[in-house]
PDB file of N, CA and C and ligand atoms in Angstrom:
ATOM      1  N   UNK A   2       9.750  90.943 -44.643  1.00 66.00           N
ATOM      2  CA  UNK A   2      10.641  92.101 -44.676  1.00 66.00           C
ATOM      3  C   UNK A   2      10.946  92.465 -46.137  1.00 66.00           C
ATOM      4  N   UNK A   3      10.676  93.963 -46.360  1.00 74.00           N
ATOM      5  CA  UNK A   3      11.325  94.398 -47.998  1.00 74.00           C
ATOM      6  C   UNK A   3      12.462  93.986 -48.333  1.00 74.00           C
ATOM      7  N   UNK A   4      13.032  93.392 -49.583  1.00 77.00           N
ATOM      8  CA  UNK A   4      14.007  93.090 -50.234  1.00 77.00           C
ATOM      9  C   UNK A   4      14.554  94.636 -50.207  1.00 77.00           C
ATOM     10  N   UNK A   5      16.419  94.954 -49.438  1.00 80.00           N
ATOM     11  CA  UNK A   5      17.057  96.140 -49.861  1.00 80.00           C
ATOM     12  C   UNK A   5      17.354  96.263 -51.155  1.00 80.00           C
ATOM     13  N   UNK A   6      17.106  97.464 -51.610  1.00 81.00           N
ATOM     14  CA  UNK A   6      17.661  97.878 -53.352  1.00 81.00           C
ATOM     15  C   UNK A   6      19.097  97.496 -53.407  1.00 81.00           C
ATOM     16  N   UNK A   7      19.503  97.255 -54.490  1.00 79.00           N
ATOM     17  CA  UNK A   7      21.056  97.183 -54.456  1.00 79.00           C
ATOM     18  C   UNK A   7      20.849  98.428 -54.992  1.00 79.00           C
ATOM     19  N   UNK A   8      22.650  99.229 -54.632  1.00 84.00           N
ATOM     20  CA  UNK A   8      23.084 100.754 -54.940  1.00 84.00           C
ATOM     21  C   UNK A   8      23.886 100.554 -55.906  1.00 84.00           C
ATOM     22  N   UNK A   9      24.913 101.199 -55.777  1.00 79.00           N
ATOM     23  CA  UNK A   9      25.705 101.744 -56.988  1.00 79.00           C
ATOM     24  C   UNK A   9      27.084 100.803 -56.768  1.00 79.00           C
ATOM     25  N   UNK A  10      27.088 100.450 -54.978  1.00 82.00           N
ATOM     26  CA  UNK A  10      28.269  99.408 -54.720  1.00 82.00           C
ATOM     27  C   UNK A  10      28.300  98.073 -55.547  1.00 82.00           C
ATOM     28  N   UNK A  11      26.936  97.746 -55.467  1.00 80.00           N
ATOM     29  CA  UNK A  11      26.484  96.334 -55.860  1.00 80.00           C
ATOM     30  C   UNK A  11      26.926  96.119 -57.308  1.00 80.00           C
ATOM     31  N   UNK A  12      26.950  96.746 -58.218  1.00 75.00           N
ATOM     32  CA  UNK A  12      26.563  96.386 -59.575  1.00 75.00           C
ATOM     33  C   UNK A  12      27.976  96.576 -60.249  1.00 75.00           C
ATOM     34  N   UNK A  13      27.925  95.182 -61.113  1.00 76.00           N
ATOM     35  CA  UNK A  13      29.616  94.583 -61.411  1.00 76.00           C
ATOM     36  C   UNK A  13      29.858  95.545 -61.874  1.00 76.00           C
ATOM     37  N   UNK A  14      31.362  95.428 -61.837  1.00 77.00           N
ATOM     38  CA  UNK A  14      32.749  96.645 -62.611  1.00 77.00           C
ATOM     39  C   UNK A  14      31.775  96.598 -64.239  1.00 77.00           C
ATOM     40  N   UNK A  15      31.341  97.360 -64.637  1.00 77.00           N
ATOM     41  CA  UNK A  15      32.021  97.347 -66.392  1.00 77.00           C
ATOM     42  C   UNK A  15      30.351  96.919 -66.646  1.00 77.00           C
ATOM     43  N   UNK A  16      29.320  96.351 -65.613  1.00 65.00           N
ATOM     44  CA  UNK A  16      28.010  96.301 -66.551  1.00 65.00           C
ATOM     45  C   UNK A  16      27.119  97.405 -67.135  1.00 65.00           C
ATOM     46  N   UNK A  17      26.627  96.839 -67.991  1.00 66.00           N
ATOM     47  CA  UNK A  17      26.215  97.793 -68.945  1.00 66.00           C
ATOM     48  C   UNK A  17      24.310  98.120 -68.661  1.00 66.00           C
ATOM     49  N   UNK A  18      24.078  98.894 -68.157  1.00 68.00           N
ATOM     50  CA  UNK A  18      22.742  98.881 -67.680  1.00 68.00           C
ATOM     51  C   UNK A  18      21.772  99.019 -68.604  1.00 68.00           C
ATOM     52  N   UNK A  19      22.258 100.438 -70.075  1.00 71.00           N
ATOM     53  CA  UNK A  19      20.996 100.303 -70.692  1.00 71.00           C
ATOM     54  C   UNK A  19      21.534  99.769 -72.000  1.00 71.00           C
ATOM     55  N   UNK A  20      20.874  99.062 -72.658  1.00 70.00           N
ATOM     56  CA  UNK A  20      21.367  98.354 -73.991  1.00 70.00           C
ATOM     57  C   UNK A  20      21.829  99.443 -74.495  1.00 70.00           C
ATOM     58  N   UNK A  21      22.316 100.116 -75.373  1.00 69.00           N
ATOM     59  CA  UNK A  21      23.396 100.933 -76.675  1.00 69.00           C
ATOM     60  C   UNK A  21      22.275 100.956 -77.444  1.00 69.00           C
ATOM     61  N   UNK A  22      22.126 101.974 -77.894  1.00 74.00           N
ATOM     62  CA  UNK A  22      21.168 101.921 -79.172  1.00 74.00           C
ATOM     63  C   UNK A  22      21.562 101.723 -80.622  1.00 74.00           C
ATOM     64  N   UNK A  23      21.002 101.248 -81.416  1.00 74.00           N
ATOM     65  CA  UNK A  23      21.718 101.106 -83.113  1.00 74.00           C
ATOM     66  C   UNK A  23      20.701 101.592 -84.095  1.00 74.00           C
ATOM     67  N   UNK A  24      21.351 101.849 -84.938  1.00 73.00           N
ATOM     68  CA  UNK A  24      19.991 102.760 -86.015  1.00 73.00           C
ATOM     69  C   UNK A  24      19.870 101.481 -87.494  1.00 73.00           C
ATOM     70  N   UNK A  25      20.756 100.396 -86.875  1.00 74.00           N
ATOM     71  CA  UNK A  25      20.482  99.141 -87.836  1.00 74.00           C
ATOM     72  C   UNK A  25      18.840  98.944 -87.107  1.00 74.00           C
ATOM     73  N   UNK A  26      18.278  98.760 -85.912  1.00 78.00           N
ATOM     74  CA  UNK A  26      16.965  98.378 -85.690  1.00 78.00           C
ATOM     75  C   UNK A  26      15.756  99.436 -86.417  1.00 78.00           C
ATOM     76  N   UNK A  27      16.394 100.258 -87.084  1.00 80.00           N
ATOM     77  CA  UNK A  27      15.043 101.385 -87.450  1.00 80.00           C
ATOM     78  C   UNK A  27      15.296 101.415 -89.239  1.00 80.00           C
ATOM     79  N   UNK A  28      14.267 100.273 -89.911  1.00 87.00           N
ATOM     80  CA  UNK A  28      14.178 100.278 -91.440  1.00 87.00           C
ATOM     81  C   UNK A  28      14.040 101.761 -91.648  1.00 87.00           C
ATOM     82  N   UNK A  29      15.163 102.307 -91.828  1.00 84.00           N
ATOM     83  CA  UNK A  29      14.057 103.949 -92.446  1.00 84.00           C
ATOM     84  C   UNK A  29      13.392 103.742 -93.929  1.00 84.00           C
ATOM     85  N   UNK A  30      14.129 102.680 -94.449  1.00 89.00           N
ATOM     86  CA  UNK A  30      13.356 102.070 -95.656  1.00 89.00           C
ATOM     87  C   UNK A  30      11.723 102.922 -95.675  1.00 89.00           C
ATOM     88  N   UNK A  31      11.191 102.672 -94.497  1.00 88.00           N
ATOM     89  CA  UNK A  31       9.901 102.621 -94.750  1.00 88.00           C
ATOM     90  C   UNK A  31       9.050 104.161 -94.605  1.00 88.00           C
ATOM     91  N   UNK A  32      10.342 105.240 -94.624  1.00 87.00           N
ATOM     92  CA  UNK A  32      10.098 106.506 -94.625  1.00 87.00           C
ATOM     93  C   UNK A  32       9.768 106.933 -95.771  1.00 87.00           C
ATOM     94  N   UNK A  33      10.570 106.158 -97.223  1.00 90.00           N
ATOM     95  CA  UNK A  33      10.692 106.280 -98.446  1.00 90.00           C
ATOM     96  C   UNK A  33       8.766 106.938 -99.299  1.00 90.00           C
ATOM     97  N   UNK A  34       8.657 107.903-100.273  1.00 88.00           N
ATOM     98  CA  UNK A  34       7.827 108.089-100.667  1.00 88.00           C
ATOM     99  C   UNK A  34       7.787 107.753-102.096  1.00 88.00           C
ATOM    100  N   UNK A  35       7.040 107.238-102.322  1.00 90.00           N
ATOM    101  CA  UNK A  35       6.706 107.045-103.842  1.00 90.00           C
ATOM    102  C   UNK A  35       7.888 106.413-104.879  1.00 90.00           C
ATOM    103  N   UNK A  36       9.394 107.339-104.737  1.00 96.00           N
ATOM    104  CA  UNK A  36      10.394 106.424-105.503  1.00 96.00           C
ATOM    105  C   UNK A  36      11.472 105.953-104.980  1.00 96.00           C
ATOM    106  N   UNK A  37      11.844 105.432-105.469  1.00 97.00           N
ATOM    107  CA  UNK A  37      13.300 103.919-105.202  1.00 97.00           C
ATOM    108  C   UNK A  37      14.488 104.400-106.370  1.00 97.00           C
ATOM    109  N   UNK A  38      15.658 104.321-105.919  1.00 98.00           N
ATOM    110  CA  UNK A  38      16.559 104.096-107.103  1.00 98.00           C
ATOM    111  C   UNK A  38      16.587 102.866-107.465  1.00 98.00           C
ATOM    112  N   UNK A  39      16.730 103.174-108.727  1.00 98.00           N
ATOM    113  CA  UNK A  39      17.425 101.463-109.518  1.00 98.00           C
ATOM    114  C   UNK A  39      18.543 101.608-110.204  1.00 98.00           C
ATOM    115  N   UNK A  40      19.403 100.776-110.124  1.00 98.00           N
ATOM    116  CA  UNK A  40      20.691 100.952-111.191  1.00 98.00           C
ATOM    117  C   UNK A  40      20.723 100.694-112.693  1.00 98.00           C
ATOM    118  N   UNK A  41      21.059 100.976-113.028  1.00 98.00           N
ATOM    119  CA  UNK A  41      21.629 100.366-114.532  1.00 98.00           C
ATOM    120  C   UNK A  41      22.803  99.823-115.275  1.00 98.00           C
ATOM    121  N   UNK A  42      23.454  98.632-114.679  1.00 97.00           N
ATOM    122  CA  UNK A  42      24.754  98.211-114.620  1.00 97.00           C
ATOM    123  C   UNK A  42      25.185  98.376-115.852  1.00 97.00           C
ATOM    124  N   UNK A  43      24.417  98.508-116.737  1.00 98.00           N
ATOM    125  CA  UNK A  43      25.083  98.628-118.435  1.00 98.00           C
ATOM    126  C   UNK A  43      26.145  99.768-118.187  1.00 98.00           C
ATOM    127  N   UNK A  44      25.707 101.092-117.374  1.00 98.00           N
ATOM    128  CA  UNK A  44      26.051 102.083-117.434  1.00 98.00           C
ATOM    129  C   UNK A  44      27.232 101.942-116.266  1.00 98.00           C
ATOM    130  N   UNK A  45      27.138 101.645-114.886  1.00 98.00           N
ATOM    131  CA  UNK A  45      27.784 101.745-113.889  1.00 98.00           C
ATOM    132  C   UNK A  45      28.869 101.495-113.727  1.00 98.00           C
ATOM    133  N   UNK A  46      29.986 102.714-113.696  1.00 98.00           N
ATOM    134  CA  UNK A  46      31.623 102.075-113.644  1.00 98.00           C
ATOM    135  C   UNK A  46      31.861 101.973-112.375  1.00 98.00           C
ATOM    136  N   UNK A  47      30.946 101.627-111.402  1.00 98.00           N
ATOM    137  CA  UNK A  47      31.446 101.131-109.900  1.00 98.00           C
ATOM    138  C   UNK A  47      32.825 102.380-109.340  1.00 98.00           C
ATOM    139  N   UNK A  48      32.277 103.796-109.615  1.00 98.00           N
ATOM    140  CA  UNK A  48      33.083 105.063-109.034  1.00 98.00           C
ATOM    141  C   UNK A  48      32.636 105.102-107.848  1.00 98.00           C
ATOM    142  N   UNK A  49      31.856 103.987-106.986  1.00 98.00           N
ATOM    143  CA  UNK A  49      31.430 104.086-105.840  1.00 98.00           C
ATOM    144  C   UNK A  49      30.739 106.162-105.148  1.00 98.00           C
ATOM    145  N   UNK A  50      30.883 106.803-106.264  1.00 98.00           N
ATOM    146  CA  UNK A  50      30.833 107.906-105.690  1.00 98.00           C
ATOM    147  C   UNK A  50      28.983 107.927-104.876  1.00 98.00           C
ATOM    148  N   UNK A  51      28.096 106.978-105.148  1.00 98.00           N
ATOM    149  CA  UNK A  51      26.751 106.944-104.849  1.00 98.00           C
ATOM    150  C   UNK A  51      26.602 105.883-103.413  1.00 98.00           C
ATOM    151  N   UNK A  52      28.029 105.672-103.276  1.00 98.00           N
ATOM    152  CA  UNK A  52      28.141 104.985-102.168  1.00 98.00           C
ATOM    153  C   UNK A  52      28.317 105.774-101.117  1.00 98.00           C
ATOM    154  N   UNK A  53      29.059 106.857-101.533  1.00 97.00           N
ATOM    155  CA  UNK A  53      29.984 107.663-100.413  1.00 97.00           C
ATOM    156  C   UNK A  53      29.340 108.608-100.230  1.00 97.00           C
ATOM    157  N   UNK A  54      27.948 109.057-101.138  1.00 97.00           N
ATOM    158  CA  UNK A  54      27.271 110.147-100.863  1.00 97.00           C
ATOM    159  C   UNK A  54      25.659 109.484-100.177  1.00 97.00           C
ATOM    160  N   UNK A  55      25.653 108.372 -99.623  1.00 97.00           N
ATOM    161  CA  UNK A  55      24.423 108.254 -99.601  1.00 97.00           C
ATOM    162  C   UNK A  55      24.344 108.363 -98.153  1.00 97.00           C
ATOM    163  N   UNK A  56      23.591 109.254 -97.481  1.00 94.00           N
ATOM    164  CA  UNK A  56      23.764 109.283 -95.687  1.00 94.00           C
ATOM    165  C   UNK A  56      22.984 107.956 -95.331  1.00 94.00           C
ATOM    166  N   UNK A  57      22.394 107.072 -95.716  1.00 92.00           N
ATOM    167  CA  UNK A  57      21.836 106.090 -94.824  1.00 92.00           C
ATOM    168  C   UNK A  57      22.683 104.775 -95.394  1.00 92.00           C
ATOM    169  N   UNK A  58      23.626 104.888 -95.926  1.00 94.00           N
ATOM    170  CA  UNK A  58      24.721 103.514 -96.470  1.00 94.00           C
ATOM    171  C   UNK A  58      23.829 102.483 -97.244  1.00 94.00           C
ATOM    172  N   UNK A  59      22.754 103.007 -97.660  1.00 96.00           N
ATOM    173  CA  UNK A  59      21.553 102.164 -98.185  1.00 96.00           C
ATOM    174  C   UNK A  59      22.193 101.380 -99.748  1.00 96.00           C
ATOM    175  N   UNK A  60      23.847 101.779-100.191  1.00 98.00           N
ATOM    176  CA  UNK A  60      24.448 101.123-101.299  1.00 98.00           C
ATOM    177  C   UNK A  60      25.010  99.782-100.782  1.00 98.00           C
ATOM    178  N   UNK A  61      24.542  99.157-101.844  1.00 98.00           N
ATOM    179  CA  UNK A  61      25.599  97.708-101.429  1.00 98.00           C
ATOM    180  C   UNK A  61      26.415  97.594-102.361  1.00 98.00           C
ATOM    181  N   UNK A  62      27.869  97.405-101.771  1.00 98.00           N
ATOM    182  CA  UNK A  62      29.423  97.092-102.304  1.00 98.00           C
ATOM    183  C   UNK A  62      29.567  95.758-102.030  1.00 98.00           C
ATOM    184  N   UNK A  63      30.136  95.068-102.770  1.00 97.00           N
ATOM    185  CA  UNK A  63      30.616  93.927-102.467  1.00 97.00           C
ATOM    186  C   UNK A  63      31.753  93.669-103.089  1.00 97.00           C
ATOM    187  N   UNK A  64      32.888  93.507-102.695  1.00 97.00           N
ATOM    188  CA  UNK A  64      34.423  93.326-103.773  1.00 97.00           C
ATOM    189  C   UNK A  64      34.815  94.518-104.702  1.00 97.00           C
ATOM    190  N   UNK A  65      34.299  96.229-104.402  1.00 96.00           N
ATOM    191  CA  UNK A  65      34.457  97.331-104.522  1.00 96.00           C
ATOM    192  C   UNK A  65      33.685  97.560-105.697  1.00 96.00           C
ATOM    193  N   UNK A  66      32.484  96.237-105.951  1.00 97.00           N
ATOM    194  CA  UNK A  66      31.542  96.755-106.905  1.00 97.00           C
ATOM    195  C   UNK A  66      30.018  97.026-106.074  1.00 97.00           C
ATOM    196  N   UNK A  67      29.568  97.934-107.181  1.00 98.00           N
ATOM    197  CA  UNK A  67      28.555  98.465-107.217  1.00 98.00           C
ATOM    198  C   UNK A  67      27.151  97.548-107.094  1.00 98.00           C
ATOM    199  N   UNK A  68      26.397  97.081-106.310  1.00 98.00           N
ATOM    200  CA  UNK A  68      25.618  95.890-106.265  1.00 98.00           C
ATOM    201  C   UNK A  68      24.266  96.088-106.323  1.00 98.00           C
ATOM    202  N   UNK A  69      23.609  97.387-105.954  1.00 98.00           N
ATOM    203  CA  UNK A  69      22.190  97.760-105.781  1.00 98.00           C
ATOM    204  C   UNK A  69      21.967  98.478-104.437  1.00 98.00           C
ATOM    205  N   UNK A  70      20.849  98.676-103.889  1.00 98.00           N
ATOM    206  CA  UNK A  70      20.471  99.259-103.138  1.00 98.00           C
ATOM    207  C   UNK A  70      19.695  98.397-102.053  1.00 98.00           C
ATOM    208  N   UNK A  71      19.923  98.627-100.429  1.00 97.00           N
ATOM    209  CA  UNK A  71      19.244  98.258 -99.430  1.00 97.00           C
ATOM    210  C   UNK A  71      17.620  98.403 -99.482  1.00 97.00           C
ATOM    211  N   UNK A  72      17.034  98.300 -99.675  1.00 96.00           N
ATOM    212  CA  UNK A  72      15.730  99.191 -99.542  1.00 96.00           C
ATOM    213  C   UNK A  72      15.026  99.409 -98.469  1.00 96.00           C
ATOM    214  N   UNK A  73      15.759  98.313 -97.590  1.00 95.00           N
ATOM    215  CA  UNK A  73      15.212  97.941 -96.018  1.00 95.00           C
ATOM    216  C   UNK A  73      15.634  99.752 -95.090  1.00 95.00           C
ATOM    217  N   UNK A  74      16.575 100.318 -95.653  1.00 95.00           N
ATOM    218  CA  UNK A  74      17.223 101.425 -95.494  1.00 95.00           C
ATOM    219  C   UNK A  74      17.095 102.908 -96.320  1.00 95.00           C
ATOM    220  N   UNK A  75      17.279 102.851 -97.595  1.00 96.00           N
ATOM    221  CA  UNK A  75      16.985 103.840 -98.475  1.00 96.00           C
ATOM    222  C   UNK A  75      15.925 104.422 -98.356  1.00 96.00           C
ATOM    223  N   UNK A  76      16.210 105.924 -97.770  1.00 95.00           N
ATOM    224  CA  UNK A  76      15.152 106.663 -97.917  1.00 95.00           C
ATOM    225  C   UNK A  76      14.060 107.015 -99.026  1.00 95.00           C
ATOM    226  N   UNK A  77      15.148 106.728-100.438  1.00 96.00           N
ATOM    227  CA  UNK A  77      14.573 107.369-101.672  1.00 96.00           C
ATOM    228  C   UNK A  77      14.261 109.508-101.406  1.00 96.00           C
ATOM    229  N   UNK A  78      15.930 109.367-101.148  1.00 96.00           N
ATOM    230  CA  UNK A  78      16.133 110.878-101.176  1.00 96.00           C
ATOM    231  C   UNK A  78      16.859 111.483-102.369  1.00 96.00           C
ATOM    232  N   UNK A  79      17.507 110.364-103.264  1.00 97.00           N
ATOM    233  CA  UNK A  79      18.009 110.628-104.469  1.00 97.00           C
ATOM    234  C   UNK A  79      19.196 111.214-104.808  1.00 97.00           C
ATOM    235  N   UNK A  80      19.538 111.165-103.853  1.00 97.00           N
ATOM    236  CA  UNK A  80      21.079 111.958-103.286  1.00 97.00           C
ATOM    237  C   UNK A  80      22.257 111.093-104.286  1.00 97.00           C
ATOM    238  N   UNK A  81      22.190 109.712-103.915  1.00 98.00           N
ATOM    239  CA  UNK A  81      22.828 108.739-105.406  1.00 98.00           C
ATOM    240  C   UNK A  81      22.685 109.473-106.684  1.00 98.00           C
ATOM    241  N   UNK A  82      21.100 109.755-106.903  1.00 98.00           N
ATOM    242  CA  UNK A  82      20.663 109.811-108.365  1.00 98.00           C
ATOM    243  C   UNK A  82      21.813 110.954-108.759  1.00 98.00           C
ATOM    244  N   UNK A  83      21.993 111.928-107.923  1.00 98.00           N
ATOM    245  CA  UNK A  83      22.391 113.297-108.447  1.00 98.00           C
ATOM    246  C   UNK A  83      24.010 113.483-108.409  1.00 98.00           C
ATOM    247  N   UNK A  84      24.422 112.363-107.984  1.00 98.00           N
ATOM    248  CA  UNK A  84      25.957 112.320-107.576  1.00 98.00           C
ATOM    249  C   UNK A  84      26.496 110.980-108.746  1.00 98.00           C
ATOM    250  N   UNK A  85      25.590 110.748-109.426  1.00 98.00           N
ATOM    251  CA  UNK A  85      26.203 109.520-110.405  1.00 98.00           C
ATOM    252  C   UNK A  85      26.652 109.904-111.703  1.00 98.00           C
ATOM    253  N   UNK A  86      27.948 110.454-111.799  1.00 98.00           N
ATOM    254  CA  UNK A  86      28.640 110.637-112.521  1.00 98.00           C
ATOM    255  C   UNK A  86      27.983 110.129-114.087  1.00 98.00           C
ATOM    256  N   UNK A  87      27.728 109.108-114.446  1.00 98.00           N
ATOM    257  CA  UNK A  87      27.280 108.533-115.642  1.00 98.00           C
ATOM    258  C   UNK A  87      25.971 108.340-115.752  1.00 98.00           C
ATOM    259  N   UNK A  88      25.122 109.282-115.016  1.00 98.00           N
ATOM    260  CA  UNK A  88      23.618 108.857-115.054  1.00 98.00           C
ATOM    261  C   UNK A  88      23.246 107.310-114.713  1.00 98.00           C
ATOM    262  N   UNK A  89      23.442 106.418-114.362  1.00 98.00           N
ATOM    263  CA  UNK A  89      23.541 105.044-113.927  1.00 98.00           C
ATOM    264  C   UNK A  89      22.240 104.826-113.481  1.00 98.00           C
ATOM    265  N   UNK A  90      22.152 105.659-112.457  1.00 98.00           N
ATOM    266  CA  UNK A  90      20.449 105.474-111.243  1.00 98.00           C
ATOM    267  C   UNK A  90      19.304 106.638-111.799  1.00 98.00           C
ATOM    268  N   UNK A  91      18.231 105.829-111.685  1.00 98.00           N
ATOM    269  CA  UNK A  91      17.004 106.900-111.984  1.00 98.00           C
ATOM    270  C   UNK A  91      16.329 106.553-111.278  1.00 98.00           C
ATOM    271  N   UNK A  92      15.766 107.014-110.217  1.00 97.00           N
ATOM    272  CA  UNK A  92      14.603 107.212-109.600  1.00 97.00           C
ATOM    273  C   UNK A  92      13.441 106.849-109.896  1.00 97.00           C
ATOM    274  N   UNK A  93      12.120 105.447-109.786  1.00 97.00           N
ATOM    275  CA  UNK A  93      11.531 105.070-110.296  1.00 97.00           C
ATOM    276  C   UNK A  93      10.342 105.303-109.080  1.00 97.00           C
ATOM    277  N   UNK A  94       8.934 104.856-109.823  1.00 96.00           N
ATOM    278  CA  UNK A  94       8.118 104.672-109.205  1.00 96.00           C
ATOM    279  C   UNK A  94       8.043 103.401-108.387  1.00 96.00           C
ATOM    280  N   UNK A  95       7.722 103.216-106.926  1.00 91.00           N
ATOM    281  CA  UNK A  95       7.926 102.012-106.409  1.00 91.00           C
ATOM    282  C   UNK A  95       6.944 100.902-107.083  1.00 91.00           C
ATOM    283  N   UNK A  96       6.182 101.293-107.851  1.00 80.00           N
ATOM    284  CA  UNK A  96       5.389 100.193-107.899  1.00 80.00           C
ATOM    285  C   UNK A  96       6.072  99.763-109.273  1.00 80.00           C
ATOM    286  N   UNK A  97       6.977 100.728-110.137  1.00 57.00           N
ATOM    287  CA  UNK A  97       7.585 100.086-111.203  1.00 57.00           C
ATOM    288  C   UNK A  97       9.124  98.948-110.744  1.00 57.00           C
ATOM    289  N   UNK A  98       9.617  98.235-111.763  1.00 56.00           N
ATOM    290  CA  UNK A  98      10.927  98.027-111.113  1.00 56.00           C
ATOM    291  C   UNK A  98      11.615  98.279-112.402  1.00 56.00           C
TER     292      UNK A  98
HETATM  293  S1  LIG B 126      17.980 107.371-102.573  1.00 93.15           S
HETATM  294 FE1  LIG B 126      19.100 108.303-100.830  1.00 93.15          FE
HETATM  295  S2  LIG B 126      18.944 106.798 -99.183  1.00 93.15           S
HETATM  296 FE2  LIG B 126      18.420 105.732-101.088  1.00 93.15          FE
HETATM  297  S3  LIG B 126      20.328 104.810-101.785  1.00 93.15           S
HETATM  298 FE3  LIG B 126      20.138 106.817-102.790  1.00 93.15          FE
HETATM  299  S4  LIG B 126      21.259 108.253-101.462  1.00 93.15           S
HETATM  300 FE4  LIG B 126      20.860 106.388-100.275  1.00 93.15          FE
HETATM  301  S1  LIG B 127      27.793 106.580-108.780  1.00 93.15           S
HETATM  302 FE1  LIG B 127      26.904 105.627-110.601  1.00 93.15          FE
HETATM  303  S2  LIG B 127      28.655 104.789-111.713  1.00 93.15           S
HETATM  304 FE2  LIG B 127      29.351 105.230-109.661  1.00 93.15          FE
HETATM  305  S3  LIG B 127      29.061 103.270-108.566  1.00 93.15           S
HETATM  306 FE3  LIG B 127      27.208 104.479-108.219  1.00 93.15          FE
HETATM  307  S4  LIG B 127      25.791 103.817-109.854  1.00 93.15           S
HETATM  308 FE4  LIG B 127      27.844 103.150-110.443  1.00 93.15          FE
END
């Protein structure tokens, strides 16, 4: 005899049927063309303003300083480069560092 489907009665209060999606599983890192930012801490007064402008959060803060860049994430759209108050980040070739 066929096993009955369970319906809509069956299935616990509150379970969650399809996993949630997260955009931590998708490196966009690897969208990136040709350049990478790099910092230049000589220069960087940690105005976080390259933090707050970067749409993929690809800045790393740590203790409200300025630390480098994700790359696993960073598009290399340069959006940092152009929002850094003190020239700090330049846009390099990936194969340079
Ligand atoms: S290049 Fe774009 S994606 Fe990469 S850290 Fe800068 S603002 Fe973020
Ligand atoms: S915008 Fe420039 S100065 Fe400000 S934290 Fe970022 S790299 Fe440093």
């Amino acid at each position: 005899m066929a096993k009955k489907k369970e319906g809509w009665k069956e299935l616990p209060i509150g379970a969650i049927i399809v996993e949630p999606g997260s955009s931590r599983k998708f490196k966009t890192g690897d969208w990136r063309e040709g350049k990478k930012p790099v910092v230049d801490k000589d220069k960087c007064t940690n105005c976080l303003f390259c933090w707050i402008s970067c749409p993929d959060s690809a800045i790393i803060v740590k203790d409200g300083e300025m630390k480098g860049f994700n790359l696993d994430y960073c598009k290399g759209c340069g959006i940092c480069f152009t929002q850094c108050p003190v020239n700090a980040i330049e846009m390099v070739d990936e194969e340079k560092e």
